[in-house]
Amino acid sequence: MPVSISATTLTKDFSSVRALNSITTSIEKGEIRGLLGPNGSGKSTFMKILMGLIKPDYGHVSVEGFDPSRDPVQVRQLVGYVPETPRLYDFLTGIEYLDFVADLYGLAPQVKKERIDEFLTAFELKGQGNDLLAGYSQGMRQKVALSTALIHKPKVLILDEALNGLDPRSAKIVKDTLVKLSSDGVTILFSTHVLEIAQAICQRVTILDKGNIIAEGTMDGLRAMAGGSTASATNLENIFLSLTGSSDVKAVVEELTAH
Amino acid sequence: MNFTKVWIITKSLLLSQLRATATSRRGSIRSIIRRPRVLGMLDVAAFVLATGAMFYISSLIVGTPIASTVAEYTKSGLVILPAIIMSMILLIGLIFEITSSYQFSSSDTANWLPVTASEYVLASALALVIYYSILPIVLIGGLMPLAYTFGLMQAWEYAVVLSIFGIFLGASVLEIIRAVLNRFSSSFYKKGGQAAIAIRAITGVLILVVFQLMFYPTIYTRFIGAVTSSFGPIWFVPILWASVSVAAFIDGSALVSVSFAMLSIALTLLLYYIAVVARTKYWVPMPPSIRISSAVYTPKSSPSFLGFLSATQLAIARKDLRGLVRRKEMLRFLALPGVFLATSIFSLSSSGGMSFFTYFGVFVVGISSFFLATSSVGSEGKAITNLYQAPVATKDFLIGKVTTPSIFGSLIGILFFIVIGALFESTHLAEVVVFLAISLVLSVELSLVGLYIGARFPNFSEAPRSSYMSQTAALIAFPIGAILIGITLAPLFVAALMATGLEGTFLAFVGSVAVAVILSGIFYALASGQVRRLLSQLPF
């Protein structure tokens, strides 16, 4: 399969903190790649570099053949992105906001109308479409953000914890949509802390820790890496905790609840 | 009231305000002016500088024929000092402080921590006073050497004490406006439609203009001056009580002086009390949920007069226009022209007449476009990410962002000159047309200048006391805007001074347009470069 996203020796520092340390990876067209890691492991930084929102200090990235730091506008035309904390314009209504984003992507009026109607219906926002976003709940705002990422039918989706705050129905719709888009050839890079979701929909998983890729591969590959076929390595949560050295959970809980 | 708690809140608000203008990508603090202590040091430096400079000037004046005139001016200065400082705090507060977004009104920790309204209002007023302390300190420091030279030192000390109450009076009024605006914004909860938005914007502007006029001393002095030839009945105006007290002190009328000082202090305490009541009664931290329209969605097509804009540029401009009329924190920009024009009407001398009005009208158009444009980048806040993650090119961003302030300034210009045209139709119609045309050109020029400054010194921080441009920009913006307006209007000024007649005015108009076009070109290029740098990566 052709490569959609590639990163070579990607490095990024913030002052004295190394957010990414010589990351090299590639994602095939149509693949759903899960990006996992503890807080501060560099997931969001990696995604922002792919979007051209921040520049790497060293290394090279390519998204659909474009370098995001050189051709950010071309990359953004092809990519749909949901940031970790979507910031919407609170003084616009849901519809006005979608309309605004659709205009930025240059969608024709009729296409715009159809797409906006589709998303409002799918995410059950039809009744609130004309309300100001200031009055939306977190889940409703997340639905709007997801709609804007999908509105222009992107070739690549970069979703930074995009299922946060969604109700079960909407989360199911998004998961199924991602699987369908993937089968249509859309590449999806998906970060989450909900490991069951990653296990359910991702074809491959990359685990970041302190700016380094500590594991990458299919579920079977990761399982083997974390301890073969032992009982503790059967699900992604245990694999993740084992690989990131976070298996002291029980001791921490006991410490916190001790009198 | 727990004063320790008040001081803790004051410090946190002050830090929020100071650092809102200066946080870098990683939250490290780069600028020097980030700590209240440094602000205090700057105040001391400003006081020493102002005092030193005026001591030197005083030494030159003593023994000269103008000494007695300067002594009289010093007396007048001391008399009006409390009123001037109060209205200064009020105007600055109105322009830079009065509104904060719904988001931070509701997320302000004071909403859920155990803080009483009286503690919060006092802390908020203190934070504002300390933040802008440099301006009153320069005035007070500048007057001290003059007072010393002319034997008015005790009067200076007396005026300073009353000025401190004047500062708190101004700050208390701002707290009242804050609470009233919050209440009336939130009163639209679950009501809506375009009419509600329009009423909200108009009422908000009226509240700001009326409050500013109510506490603008010149209005009262002019009104009283018009009624009587002396300023005898000035005691009738509460905000001038402190000035009456200082005047009586200088005249040696101890009883009158003490009485009016007491009245002035009582007024300050009363307004503080009203501010506390207003906050207790009206503070509604919940963001309003407004339904704009129940109509079925249909994609909007471009207005024909904006047909030259691309879809992206138009989307940005339309979004900014909506923000201008819908965002509570943008009300000050809508109110600014009204405040300038209303206060100027009461300030101008009758001999100024038509000429003053036309020039001042053009100035208001330029400065309104300018301030709106300087804030257009920073006012995006963190939501500017929307423009980064979409395929927005430099040119689209620039033109989209310049459109709203240009339209805003042009509309003010058209409204203003229609009124002026109606007033002076018979004698000055050609002049009105010339000034209307130059104000339209100027609004585009100043929008470009403002965008350059806004993109060069943006402040995206979203804190309870954040502004939209850095402290540096806030200091340099107004002088730069005023100077560029002056340069653009210079040919018209010269023609007016030389009394060249209509033909000369027309030639001067062509000259002014040429200057405006050249400056627009320069600032378009500068703003392009700045926007390109800004868009190269996320600024936070």
PDB file of N, CA, C and O in Angstrom, chain B residues 280-335:
ATOM      1  N   THR B 280     -23.705  41.519  43.503  1.00  0.00           N
ATOM      2  CA  THR B 280     -24.476  40.503  44.220  1.00  0.00           C
ATOM      3  C   THR B 280     -25.766  40.189  43.462  1.00  0.00           C
ATOM      4  O   THR B 280     -26.141  39.036  43.297  1.00  0.00           O
ATOM      5  N   LYS B 281     -26.397  41.244  42.986  1.00  0.00           N
ATOM      6  CA  LYS B 281     -27.725  41.080  42.389  1.00  0.00           C
ATOM      7  C   LYS B 281     -27.658  40.634  40.930  1.00  0.00           C
ATOM      8  O   LYS B 281     -28.472  39.826  40.479  1.00  0.00           O
ATOM      9  N   TYR B 282     -26.709  41.172  40.200  1.00  0.00           N
ATOM     10  CA  TYR B 282     -26.742  41.005  38.741  1.00  0.00           C
ATOM     11  C   TYR B 282     -25.735  40.014  38.183  1.00  0.00           C
ATOM     12  O   TYR B 282     -25.808  39.673  37.011  1.00  0.00           O
ATOM     13  N   TRP B 283     -24.765  39.585  39.005  1.00  0.00           N
ATOM     14  CA  TRP B 283     -23.737  38.734  38.409  1.00  0.00           C
ATOM     15  C   TRP B 283     -24.306  37.378  38.031  1.00  0.00           C
ATOM     16  O   TRP B 283     -24.828  36.648  38.864  1.00  0.00           O
ATOM     17  N   VAL B 284     -24.225  37.078  36.759  1.00  0.00           N
ATOM     18  CA  VAL B 284     -24.738  35.798  36.266  1.00  0.00           C
ATOM     19  C   VAL B 284     -23.623  35.148  35.471  1.00  0.00           C
ATOM     20  O   VAL B 284     -23.387  35.516  34.332  1.00  0.00           O
ATOM     21  N   PRO B 285     -22.926  34.214  36.077  1.00  0.00           N
ATOM     22  CA  PRO B 285     -21.789  33.653  35.354  1.00  0.00           C
ATOM     23  C   PRO B 285     -22.158  32.729  34.197  1.00  0.00           C
ATOM     24  O   PRO B 285     -21.329  32.442  33.354  1.00  0.00           O
ATOM     25  N   MET B 286     -23.410  32.270  34.155  1.00  0.00           N
ATOM     26  CA  MET B 286     -23.787  31.343  33.071  1.00  0.00           C
ATOM     27  C   MET B 286     -23.756  32.035  31.711  1.00  0.00           C
ATOM     28  O   MET B 286     -24.306  33.129  31.553  1.00  0.00           O
ATOM     29  N   PRO B 287     -23.138  31.433  30.713  1.00  0.00           N
ATOM     30  CA  PRO B 287     -23.207  32.032  29.381  1.00  0.00           C
ATOM     31  C   PRO B 287     -24.632  31.944  28.842  1.00  0.00           C
ATOM     32  O   PRO B 287     -25.323  30.956  29.098  1.00  0.00           O
ATOM     33  N   PRO B 288     -25.104  32.970  28.148  1.00  0.00           N
ATOM     34  CA  PRO B 288     -26.463  32.911  27.646  1.00  0.00           C
ATOM     35  C   PRO B 288     -26.595  31.935  26.484  1.00  0.00           C
ATOM     36  O   PRO B 288     -25.660  31.753  25.717  1.00  0.00           O
ATOM     37  N   SER B 289     -27.743  31.304  26.408  1.00  0.00           N
ATOM     38  CA  SER B 289     -28.005  30.417  25.277  1.00  0.00           C
ATOM     39  C   SER B 289     -28.976  31.135  24.359  1.00  0.00           C
ATOM     40  O   SER B 289     -30.146  31.297  24.689  1.00  0.00           O
ATOM     41  N   ILE B 290     -28.466  31.608  23.247  1.00  0.00           N
ATOM     42  CA  ILE B 290     -29.295  32.443  22.382  1.00  0.00           C
ATOM     43  C   ILE B 290     -29.583  31.731  21.066  1.00  0.00           C
ATOM     44  O   ILE B 290     -28.685  31.206  20.429  1.00  0.00           O
ATOM     45  N   ARG B 291     -30.852  31.724  20.737  1.00  0.00           N
ATOM     46  CA  ARG B 291     -31.238  31.172  19.429  1.00  0.00           C
ATOM     47  C   ARG B 291     -31.321  32.339  18.448  1.00  0.00           C
ATOM     48  O   ARG B 291     -32.076  33.282  18.634  1.00  0.00           O
ATOM     49  N   ILE B 292     -30.500  32.263  17.428  1.00  0.00           N
ATOM     50  CA  ILE B 292     -30.443  33.380  16.478  1.00  0.00           C
ATOM     51  C   ILE B 292     -31.635  33.360  15.537  1.00  0.00           C
ATOM     52  O   ILE B 292     -32.235  34.366  15.242  1.00  0.00           O
ATOM     53  N   SER B 293     -31.975  32.182  15.070  1.00  0.00           N
ATOM     54  CA  SER B 293     -33.043  32.106  14.081  1.00  0.00           C
ATOM     55  C   SER B 293     -33.651  30.713  14.105  1.00  0.00           C
ATOM     56  O   SER B 293     -32.973  29.736  14.402  1.00  0.00           O
ATOM     57  N   SER B 294     -34.916  30.637  13.833  1.00  0.00           N
ATOM     58  CA  SER B 294     -35.520  29.309  13.753  1.00  0.00           C
ATOM     59  C   SER B 294     -35.727  28.910  12.292  1.00  0.00           C
ATOM     60  O   SER B 294     -36.292  27.872  12.002  1.00  0.00           O
ATOM     61  N   ALA B 295     -35.245  29.782  11.408  1.00  0.00           N
ATOM     62  CA  ALA B 295     -35.448  29.520   9.980  1.00  0.00           C
ATOM     63  C   ALA B 295     -34.603  28.335   9.514  1.00  0.00           C
ATOM     64  O   ALA B 295     -33.617  27.978  10.131  1.00  0.00           O
ATOM     65  N   VAL B 296     -35.022  27.727   8.427  1.00  0.00           N
ATOM     66  CA  VAL B 296     -34.280  26.612   7.839  1.00  0.00           C
ATOM     67  C   VAL B 296     -32.987  27.170   7.235  1.00  0.00           C
ATOM     68  O   VAL B 296     -32.964  28.277   6.693  1.00  0.00           O
ATOM     69  N   TYR B 297     -31.924  26.388   7.369  1.00  0.00           N
ATOM     70  CA  TYR B 297     -30.637  26.859   6.878  1.00  0.00           C
ATOM     71  C   TYR B 297     -30.585  26.906   5.355  1.00  0.00           C
ATOM     72  O   TYR B 297     -30.936  25.950   4.684  1.00  0.00           O
ATOM     73  N   THR B 298     -30.144  28.044   4.858  1.00  0.00           N
ATOM     74  CA  THR B 298     -29.825  28.131   3.430  1.00  0.00           C
ATOM     75  C   THR B 298     -28.465  28.793   3.320  1.00  0.00           C
ATOM     76  O   THR B 298     -28.208  29.784   4.009  1.00  0.00           O
ATOM     77  N   PRO B 299     -27.584  28.240   2.498  1.00  0.00           N
ATOM     78  CA  PRO B 299     -26.256  28.827   2.383  1.00  0.00           C
ATOM     79  C   PRO B 299     -26.330  30.283   1.942  1.00  0.00           C
ATOM     80  O   PRO B 299     -27.125  30.631   1.070  1.00  0.00           O
ATOM     81  N   LYS B 300     -25.502  31.115   2.575  1.00  0.00           N
ATOM     82  CA  LYS B 300     -25.503  32.546   2.254  1.00  0.00           C
ATOM     83  C   LYS B 300     -24.656  32.815   1.010  1.00  0.00           C
ATOM     84  O   LYS B 300     -23.609  32.205   0.832  1.00  0.00           O
ATOM     85  N   SER B 301     -25.153  33.716   0.180  1.00  0.00           N
ATOM     86  CA  SER B 301     -24.325  34.140  -0.948  1.00  0.00           C
ATOM     87  C   SER B 301     -23.711  35.490  -0.614  1.00  0.00           C
ATOM     88  O   SER B 301     -24.203  36.209   0.258  1.00  0.00           O
ATOM     89  N   SER B 302     -22.652  35.843  -1.312  1.00  0.00           N
ATOM     90  CA  SER B 302     -21.936  37.078  -0.995  1.00  0.00           C
ATOM     91  C   SER B 302     -22.805  38.292  -1.279  1.00  0.00           C
ATOM     92  O   SER B 302     -23.476  38.339  -2.298  1.00  0.00           O
ATOM     93  N   PRO B 303     -22.779  39.296  -0.384  1.00  0.00           N
ATOM     94  CA  PRO B 303     -23.433  40.557  -0.744  1.00  0.00           C
ATOM     95  C   PRO B 303     -22.752  41.133  -1.981  1.00  0.00           C
ATOM     96  O   PRO B 303     -21.529  41.000  -2.121  1.00  0.00           O
ATOM     97  N   SER B 304     -23.530  41.732  -2.873  1.00  0.00           N
ATOM     98  CA  SER B 304     -22.953  42.144  -4.160  1.00  0.00           C
ATOM     99  C   SER B 304     -21.798  43.132  -3.997  1.00  0.00           C
ATOM    100  O   SER B 304     -20.810  43.059  -4.720  1.00  0.00           O
ATOM    101  N   PHE B 305     -21.895  44.030  -2.956  1.00  0.00           N
ATOM    102  CA  PHE B 305     -20.829  45.022  -2.827  1.00  0.00           C
ATOM    103  C   PHE B 305     -19.532  44.406  -2.304  1.00  0.00           C
ATOM    104  O   PHE B 305     -18.500  45.052  -2.287  1.00  0.00           O
ATOM    105  N   LEU B 306     -19.600  43.154  -1.850  1.00  0.00           N
ATOM    106  CA  LEU B 306     -18.382  42.476  -1.411  1.00  0.00           C
ATOM    107  C   LEU B 306     -18.007  41.351  -2.383  1.00  0.00           C
ATOM    108  O   LEU B 306     -17.283  40.430  -2.036  1.00  0.00           O
ATOM    109  N   GLY B 307     -18.534  41.457  -3.597  1.00  0.00           N
ATOM    110  CA  GLY B 307     -18.331  40.404  -4.595  1.00  0.00           C
ATOM    111  C   GLY B 307     -16.878  40.194  -4.974  1.00  0.00           C
ATOM    112  O   GLY B 307     -16.513  39.133  -5.492  1.00  0.00           O
ATOM    113  N   PHE B 308     -16.029  41.179  -4.705  1.00  0.00           N
ATOM    114  CA  PHE B 308     -14.624  41.046  -5.085  1.00  0.00           C
ATOM    115  C   PHE B 308     -13.849  40.173  -4.093  1.00  0.00           C
ATOM    116  O   PHE B 308     -12.701  39.834  -4.325  1.00  0.00           O
ATOM    117  N   LEU B 309     -14.490  39.803  -2.989  1.00  0.00           N
ATOM    118  CA  LEU B 309     -13.802  38.967  -2.002  1.00  0.00           C
ATOM    119  C   LEU B 309     -13.974  37.494  -2.339  1.00  0.00           C
ATOM    120  O   LEU B 309     -15.028  37.084  -2.834  1.00  0.00           O
ATOM    121  N   SER B 310     -12.952  36.692  -2.035  1.00  0.00           N
ATOM    122  CA  SER B 310     -13.075  35.246  -2.233  1.00  0.00           C
ATOM    123  C   SER B 310     -13.942  34.676  -1.115  1.00  0.00           C
ATOM    124  O   SER B 310     -14.213  35.354  -0.116  1.00  0.00           O
ATOM    125  N   ALA B 311     -14.350  33.412  -1.281  1.00  0.00           N
ATOM    126  CA  ALA B 311     -15.214  32.781  -0.267  1.00  0.00           C
ATOM    127  C   ALA B 311     -14.527  32.768   1.088  1.00  0.00           C
ATOM    128  O   ALA B 311     -15.154  33.019   2.123  1.00  0.00           O
ATOM    129  N   THR B 312     -13.230  32.501   1.088  1.00  0.00           N
ATOM    130  CA  THR B 312     -12.486  32.444   2.355  1.00  0.00           C
ATOM    131  C   THR B 312     -12.434  33.824   3.007  1.00  0.00           C
ATOM    132  O   THR B 312     -12.680  33.969   4.208  1.00  0.00           O
ATOM    133  N   GLN B 313     -12.092  34.836   2.207  1.00  0.00           N
ATOM    134  CA  GLN B 313     -12.007  36.200   2.746  1.00  0.00           C
ATOM    135  C   GLN B 313     -13.359  36.652   3.295  1.00  0.00           C
ATOM    136  O   GLN B 313     -13.445  37.239   4.371  1.00  0.00           O
ATOM    137  N   LEU B 314     -14.393  36.326   2.542  1.00  0.00           N
ATOM    138  CA  LEU B 314     -15.733  36.733   2.959  1.00  0.00           C
ATOM    139  C   LEU B 314     -16.152  35.997   4.234  1.00  0.00           C
ATOM    140  O   LEU B 314     -16.774  36.595   5.127  1.00  0.00           O
ATOM    141  N   ALA B 315     -15.762  34.719   4.324  1.00  0.00           N
ATOM    142  CA  ALA B 315     -16.114  33.942   5.520  1.00  0.00           C
ATOM    143  C   ALA B 315     -15.460  34.559   6.759  1.00  0.00           C
ATOM    144  O   ALA B 315     -16.105  34.694   7.807  1.00  0.00           O
ATOM    145  N   ILE B 316     -14.207  34.960   6.626  1.00  0.00           N
ATOM    146  CA  ILE B 316     -13.501  35.569   7.766  1.00  0.00           C
ATOM    147  C   ILE B 316     -14.138  36.911   8.113  1.00  0.00           C
ATOM    148  O   ILE B 316     -14.388  37.208   9.291  1.00  0.00           O
ATOM    149  N   ALA B 317     -14.414  37.716   7.095  1.00  0.00           N
ATOM    150  CA  ALA B 317     -15.007  39.036   7.343  1.00  0.00           C
ATOM    151  C   ALA B 317     -16.390  38.911   7.973  1.00  0.00           C
ATOM    152  O   ALA B 317     -16.721  39.620   8.921  1.00  0.00           O
ATOM    153  N   ARG B 318     -17.188  37.975   7.459  1.00  0.00           N
ATOM    154  CA  ARG B 318     -18.540  37.804   7.987  1.00  0.00           C
ATOM    155  C   ARG B 318     -18.497  37.328   9.444  1.00  0.00           C
ATOM    156  O   ARG B 318     -19.242  37.794  10.298  1.00  0.00           O
ATOM    157  N   LYS B 319     -17.560  36.422   9.693  1.00  0.00           N
ATOM    158  CA  LYS B 319     -17.403  35.921  11.066  1.00  0.00           C
ATOM    159  C   LYS B 319     -17.010  37.070  12.007  1.00  0.00           C
ATOM    160  O   LYS B 319     -17.559  37.208  13.113  1.00  0.00           O
ATOM    161  N   ASP B 320     -16.083  37.927  11.571  1.00  0.00           N
ATOM    162  CA  ASP B 320     -15.645  39.052  12.411  1.00  0.00           C
ATOM    163  C   ASP B 320     -16.773  40.059  12.636  1.00  0.00           C
ATOM    164  O   ASP B 320     -16.914  40.623  13.723  1.00  0.00           O
ATOM    165  N   LEU B 321     -17.564  40.290  11.596  1.00  0.00           N
ATOM    166  CA  LEU B 321     -18.700  41.219  11.743  1.00  0.00           C
ATOM    167  C   LEU B 321     -19.712  40.694  12.759  1.00  0.00           C
ATOM    168  O   LEU B 321     -20.220  41.435  13.599  1.00  0.00           O
ATOM    169  N   ARG B 322     -19.963  39.387  12.678  1.00  0.00           N
ATOM    170  CA  ARG B 322     -20.890  38.786  13.647  1.00  0.00           C
ATOM    171  C   ARG B 322     -20.314  38.914  15.059  1.00  0.00           C
ATOM    172  O   ARG B 322     -21.036  39.215  16.012  1.00  0.00           O
ATOM    173  N   GLY B 323     -19.011  38.677  15.169  1.00  0.00           N
ATOM    174  CA  GLY B 323     -18.366  38.794  16.472  1.00  0.00           C
ATOM    175  C   GLY B 323     -18.486  40.209  17.013  1.00  0.00           C
ATOM    176  O   GLY B 323     -18.710  40.413  18.208  1.00  0.00           O
ATOM    177  N   LEU B 324     -18.359  41.178  16.125  1.00  0.00           N
ATOM    178  CA  LEU B 324     -18.404  42.582  16.546  1.00  0.00           C
ATOM    179  C   LEU B 324     -19.747  42.938  17.194  1.00  0.00           C
ATOM    180  O   LEU B 324     -19.795  43.630  18.203  1.00  0.00           O
ATOM    181  N   VAL B 325     -20.819  42.451  16.609  1.00  0.00           N
ATOM    182  CA  VAL B 325     -22.130  42.815  17.171  1.00  0.00           C
ATOM    183  C   VAL B 325     -22.622  41.825  18.231  1.00  0.00           C
ATOM    184  O   VAL B 325     -23.501  42.163  19.023  1.00  0.00           O
ATOM    185  N   ARG B 326     -22.035  40.635  18.278  1.00  0.00           N
ATOM    186  CA  ARG B 326     -22.558  39.648  19.226  1.00  0.00           C
ATOM    187  C   ARG B 326     -21.709  39.487  20.480  1.00  0.00           C
ATOM    188  O   ARG B 326     -22.205  39.025  21.494  1.00  0.00           O
ATOM    189  N   ARG B 327     -20.427  39.794  20.401  1.00  0.00           N
ATOM    190  CA  ARG B 327     -19.562  39.517  21.556  1.00  0.00           C
ATOM    191  C   ARG B 327     -19.638  40.663  22.549  1.00  0.00           C
ATOM    192  O   ARG B 327     -19.410  41.817  22.190  1.00  0.00           O
ATOM    193  N   LYS B 328     -19.884  40.309  23.787  1.00  0.00           N
ATOM    194  CA  LYS B 328     -19.992  41.327  24.833  1.00  0.00           C
ATOM    195  C   LYS B 328     -18.683  42.109  24.946  1.00  0.00           C
ATOM    196  O   LYS B 328     -18.679  43.313  25.144  1.00  0.00           O
ATOM    197  N   GLU B 329     -17.566  41.403  24.789  1.00  0.00           N
ATOM    198  CA  GLU B 329     -16.266  42.054  24.963  1.00  0.00           C
ATOM    199  C   GLU B 329     -15.924  42.995  23.801  1.00  0.00           C
ATOM    200  O   GLU B 329     -14.953  43.746  23.872  1.00  0.00           O
ATOM    201  N   MET B 330     -16.718  42.939  22.719  1.00  0.00           N
ATOM    202  CA  MET B 330     -16.454  43.839  21.593  1.00  0.00           C
ATOM    203  C   MET B 330     -17.306  45.115  21.676  1.00  0.00           C
ATOM    204  O   MET B 330     -17.153  46.020  20.854  1.00  0.00           O
ATOM    205  N   LEU B 331     -18.196  45.171  22.651  1.00  0.00           N
ATOM    206  CA  LEU B 331     -19.083  46.339  22.769  1.00  0.00           C
ATOM    207  C   LEU B 331     -18.304  47.640  22.863  1.00  0.00           C
ATOM    208  O   LEU B 331     -18.722  48.676  22.368  1.00  0.00           O
ATOM    209  N   ARG B 332     -17.148  47.565  23.535  1.00  0.00           N
ATOM    210  CA  ARG B 332     -16.362  48.792  23.720  1.00  0.00           C
ATOM    211  C   ARG B 332     -15.965  49.398  22.378  1.00  0.00           C
ATOM    212  O   ARG B 332     -15.865  50.614  22.256  1.00  0.00           O
ATOM    213  N   PHE B 333     -15.718  48.517  21.380  1.00  0.00           N
ATOM    214  CA  PHE B 333     -15.320  49.042  20.070  1.00  0.00           C
ATOM    215  C   PHE B 333     -16.509  49.706  19.372  1.00  0.00           C
ATOM    216  O   PHE B 333     -16.350  50.688  18.661  1.00  0.00           O
ATOM    217  N   LEU B 334     -17.686  49.131  19.599  1.00  0.00           N
ATOM    218  CA  LEU B 334     -18.883  49.753  19.038  1.00  0.00           C
ATOM    219  C   LEU B 334     -19.160  51.084  19.733  1.00  0.00           C
ATOM    220  O   LEU B 334     -19.635  52.034  19.114  1.00  0.00           O
ATOM    221  N   ALA B 335     -18.845  51.128  21.036  1.00  0.00           N
ATOM    222  CA  ALA B 335     -19.161  52.329  21.819  1.00  0.00           C
ATOM    223  C   ALA B 335     -18.140  53.440  21.623  1.00  0.00           C
ATOM    224  O   ALA B 335     -18.457  54.613  21.800  1.00  0.00           O
TER     225      ALA B 335
END
